[in-house]
Amino acid sequence: MYDLLLKGGTVVDPSTALHGVHDIAVQDSTIARIAPSIPNEEASRVLEVTGKIVTPGLIDLHAHVFGGFIGNGVHPDLGGVHAGVTTIVDAGSAGCATFGGFPNHIIPKCHTEIIPFLHICQTGLATTPDIIAESSINLEGTLRVADQYKGLICGIKARMVSPALEIFGMEMPRLAKRAARESGIKLMVHIGDTEKRYDPGVIRELLPLLEAGDILTHYFTANPGGVLDANGKLVPEAREAADRGVWLDTAHGRMNFSFDVGRRCIDQGLLPHCISTDLTVPGRIHTVHSMTEIMTRFLGLGFTLEQVVTMCTANPAKAIGMEHRLGSLAVGRQADISVLDIHEGDWVVYDVLGASLQVDRAFVPVLTVKRGQVFEPDWGPRPWGWEPDRVLPEGSSFSGCC
Ligand SMILES: [Zn+2]
């Protein structure tokens, strides 16, 4: 007898090349069977999902869920299992001085799986800016904590922002890389200086530092230090990095996502591998809204359903080295499943510069299954729920919630 049966959904799982109506049976927190028809009598609980899209559990590769230790941390389940997302990668909210908050206070209190990166700044994002002095980096402490929490900490995070670069120069990302390599874990680097103070050409020195498996985040940033040169052309090091296996993640957040930059990258043929939110409390209200809305943006940019699903399931699973367990509905994998709907309508979504994109399809979460346990979505990030802003007749003064 299976614990759970999802009946009649349209399964979209690029990792197994599955796109069609299938039933999925779950037992003991793993995917037990996937077939065109599995009898209801074989399961103790049956959920009818006909007409819905069923994907591997969504993975948000860049978010901030260290609430209480940083000012803007979202509760993991708000951006996670109650938003269609089964796994959240915390992109370096904690440093070695604060990391204990995760295993002691955050992870035990949520259902969403959290995979943290450790910030090279020892206080993580407890303050803004993060790195404010040479003493902000404690390499020895970073190595010690990465070792103490081996198996939990996935990688080291560095942010190419001011004043970190003014204090350390390129020594900052080099120290982060050293910590990552000595710990045998990944490196994730934020590009785009929100202070707009440093030489944009620094990207050309940074990219060669990244090795196969490392992650560049904010690929579509319009801030100095992004991947485009002054003429809007991709710096050659970007393609070289992707060719040797560096993961390109877009993230979004409040300051580092531009449709214009994105279109230029896409037009030059270098597509992102992963899409993510960079979710924070104010970002959730004003700019990012949800992982499903990030997926909506990429459908709107012309990506196919399979491409969009790949960028938030199979690819981030590989980017964090967890593809044996996450990002796929193959039999034997952890039973992480997202049930989504695609609504049709006339909406508009915005990037962080206020540029708009009209979309006629929007993803909304329906159900989330995490290790076999079923969660319903909450009301959603906007007063009307999960859908984006409506396109209003010209001359209308109403401009949505924000
Ligand atoms: Zn971030």
PDB file of N, CA and C in Angstrom, residues 12 29 41 49 62-64 69 77 93 132 138 149 152 217 225 239 279 296 302 305 311 336 378-379 387-388 401:
ATOM      1  N   VAL A  12       5.902  16.949 -15.758  1.00  0.00           N
ATOM      2  CA  VAL A  12       6.959  17.578 -16.549  1.00  0.00           C
ATOM      3  C   VAL A  12       8.259  17.417 -15.763  1.00  0.00           C
ATOM      4  N   SER A  29       8.504   8.244   2.040  1.00  0.00           N
ATOM      5  CA  SER A  29       9.183   9.491   1.666  1.00  0.00           C
ATOM      6  C   SER A  29       9.970   9.422   0.372  1.00  0.00           C
ATOM      7  N   GLU A  41      -6.947   2.069  -5.265  1.00  0.00           N
ATOM      8  CA  GLU A  41      -6.997   1.118  -4.140  1.00  0.00           C
ATOM      9  C   GLU A  41      -5.605   0.795  -3.607  1.00  0.00           C
ATOM     10  N   VAL A  49      -5.091  15.481  -9.210  1.00  0.00           N
ATOM     11  CA  VAL A  49      -4.409  16.689  -9.719  1.00  0.00           C
ATOM     12  C   VAL A  49      -4.542  16.806 -11.241  1.00  0.00           C
ATOM     13  N   HIS A  62      18.869  30.495  -4.555  1.00  0.00           N
ATOM     14  CA  HIS A  62      19.405  31.686  -3.886  1.00  0.00           C
ATOM     15  C   HIS A  62      18.271  32.390  -3.150  1.00  0.00           C
ATOM     16  N   ALA A  63      18.259  32.262  -1.820  1.00  0.00           N
ATOM     17  CA  ALA A  63      17.268  32.972  -1.006  1.00  0.00           C
ATOM     18  C   ALA A  63      17.894  33.249   0.357  1.00  0.00           C
ATOM     19  N   HIS A  64      17.178  33.992   1.198  1.00  0.00           N
ATOM     20  CA  HIS A  64      17.709  34.346   2.525  1.00  0.00           C
ATOM     21  C   HIS A  64      16.683  34.016   3.592  1.00  0.00           C
ATOM     22  N   PHE A  69      18.532  36.497  12.618  1.00  0.00           N
ATOM     23  CA  PHE A  69      19.988  36.699  12.627  1.00  0.00           C
ATOM     24  C   PHE A  69      20.387  37.748  11.591  1.00  0.00           C
ATOM     25  N   ASP A  77       9.488  28.379   5.329  1.00  0.00           N
ATOM     26  CA  ASP A  77       8.291  27.751   4.759  1.00  0.00           C
ATOM     27  C   ASP A  77       7.443  28.739   3.952  1.00  0.00           C
ATOM     28  N   SER A  93      23.626  33.777   4.146  1.00  0.00           N
ATOM     29  CA  SER A  93      23.138  34.721   5.165  1.00  0.00           C
ATOM     30  C   SER A  93      23.994  34.648   6.419  1.00  0.00           C
ATOM     31  N   ILE A 132      33.191  45.057   6.366  1.00  0.00           N
ATOM     32  CA  ILE A 132      33.449  46.480   6.646  1.00  0.00           C
ATOM     33  C   ILE A 132      34.887  46.732   7.096  1.00  0.00           C
ATOM     34  N   ASN A 138      37.487  35.903   8.637  1.00  0.00           N
ATOM     35  CA  ASN A 138      38.224  35.046   9.550  1.00  0.00           C
ATOM     36  C   ASN A 138      38.366  33.696   8.853  1.00  0.00           C
ATOM     37  N   TYR A 149      30.427  21.518  10.208  1.00  0.00           N
ATOM     38  CA  TYR A 149      29.109  21.248   9.613  1.00  0.00           C
ATOM     39  C   TYR A 149      29.238  20.646   8.214  1.00  0.00           C
ATOM     40  N   LEU A 152      26.352  19.623   5.738  1.00  0.00           N
ATOM     41  CA  LEU A 152      25.258  20.601   5.786  1.00  0.00           C
ATOM     42  C   LEU A 152      25.623  21.829   4.942  1.00  0.00           C
ATOM     43  N   THR A 217      26.125  34.055  -9.371  1.00  0.00           N
ATOM     44  CA  THR A 217      24.728  34.435  -9.155  1.00  0.00           C
ATOM     45  C   THR A 217      24.525  35.917  -9.464  1.00  0.00           C
ATOM     46  N   GLY A 225      30.044  45.492 -12.722  1.00  0.00           N
ATOM     47  CA  GLY A 225      30.576  44.164 -12.386  1.00  0.00           C
ATOM     48  C   GLY A 225      29.746  43.051 -12.972  1.00  0.00           C
ATOM     49  N   ARG A 239      31.566  33.276 -21.319  1.00  0.00           N
ATOM     50  CA  ARG A 239      31.343  32.051 -22.090  1.00  0.00           C
ATOM     51  C   ARG A 239      32.376  30.986 -21.720  1.00  0.00           C
ATOM     52  N   LEU A 279      15.165  35.734  -2.334  1.00  0.00           N
ATOM     53  CA  LEU A 279      14.017  36.187  -1.530  1.00  0.00           C
ATOM     54  C   LEU A 279      14.448  36.760  -0.177  1.00  0.00           C
ATOM     55  N   THR A 296       7.363  32.481 -14.059  1.00  0.00           N
ATOM     56  CA  THR A 296       6.500  33.235 -14.977  1.00  0.00           C
ATOM     57  C   THR A 296       7.325  34.201 -15.821  1.00  0.00           C
ATOM     58  N   GLY A 302      10.355  33.904 -23.126  1.00  0.00           N
ATOM     59  CA  GLY A 302      10.381  33.022 -24.292  1.00  0.00           C
ATOM     60  C   GLY A 302      10.945  31.635 -24.040  1.00  0.00           C
ATOM     61  N   LEU A 305       8.385  25.585 -21.334  1.00  0.00           N
ATOM     62  CA  LEU A 305       8.033  25.017 -20.029  1.00  0.00           C
ATOM     63  C   LEU A 305       9.143  24.074 -19.538  1.00  0.00           C
ATOM     64  N   MET A 311      15.471  24.691 -15.090  1.00  0.00           N
ATOM     65  CA  MET A 311      16.270  25.708 -14.403  1.00  0.00           C
ATOM     66  C   MET A 311      15.933  25.846 -12.927  1.00  0.00           C
ATOM     67  N   ASP A 336       9.981  14.664  -3.278  1.00  0.00           N
ATOM     68  CA  ASP A 336       9.808  16.117  -3.328  1.00  0.00           C
ATOM     69  C   ASP A 336       9.114  16.422  -4.656  1.00  0.00           C
ATOM     70  N   ASP A 378       0.121  29.057   0.962  1.00  0.00           N
ATOM     71  CA  ASP A 378      -0.556  30.085   1.745  1.00  0.00           C
ATOM     72  C   ASP A 378      -1.270  31.028   0.779  1.00  0.00           C
ATOM     73  N   TRP A 379      -1.728  32.147   1.277  1.00  0.00           N
ATOM     74  CA  TRP A 379      -2.516  33.035   0.429  1.00  0.00           C
ATOM     75  C   TRP A 379      -1.706  33.580  -0.751  1.00  0.00           C
ATOM     76  N   GLU A 387      -1.057  35.566  -8.512  1.00  0.00           N
ATOM     77  CA  GLU A 387      -0.900  36.068  -9.880  1.00  0.00           C
ATOM     78  C   GLU A 387      -0.215  37.438  -9.873  1.00  0.00           C
ATOM     79  N   PRO A 388       0.460  37.783 -10.975  1.00  0.00           N
ATOM     80  CA  PRO A 388       1.129  39.100 -11.052  1.00  0.00           C
ATOM     81  C   PRO A 388       0.125  40.249 -11.153  1.00  0.00           C
ATOM     82  N   CYS A 401       0.048  46.596  -5.856  1.00  0.00           N
ATOM     83  CA  CYS A 401       0.245  46.684  -4.419  1.00  0.00           C
ATOM     84  C   CYS A 401       1.501  47.468  -4.082  1.00  0.00           C
TER      85      CYS A 401
END
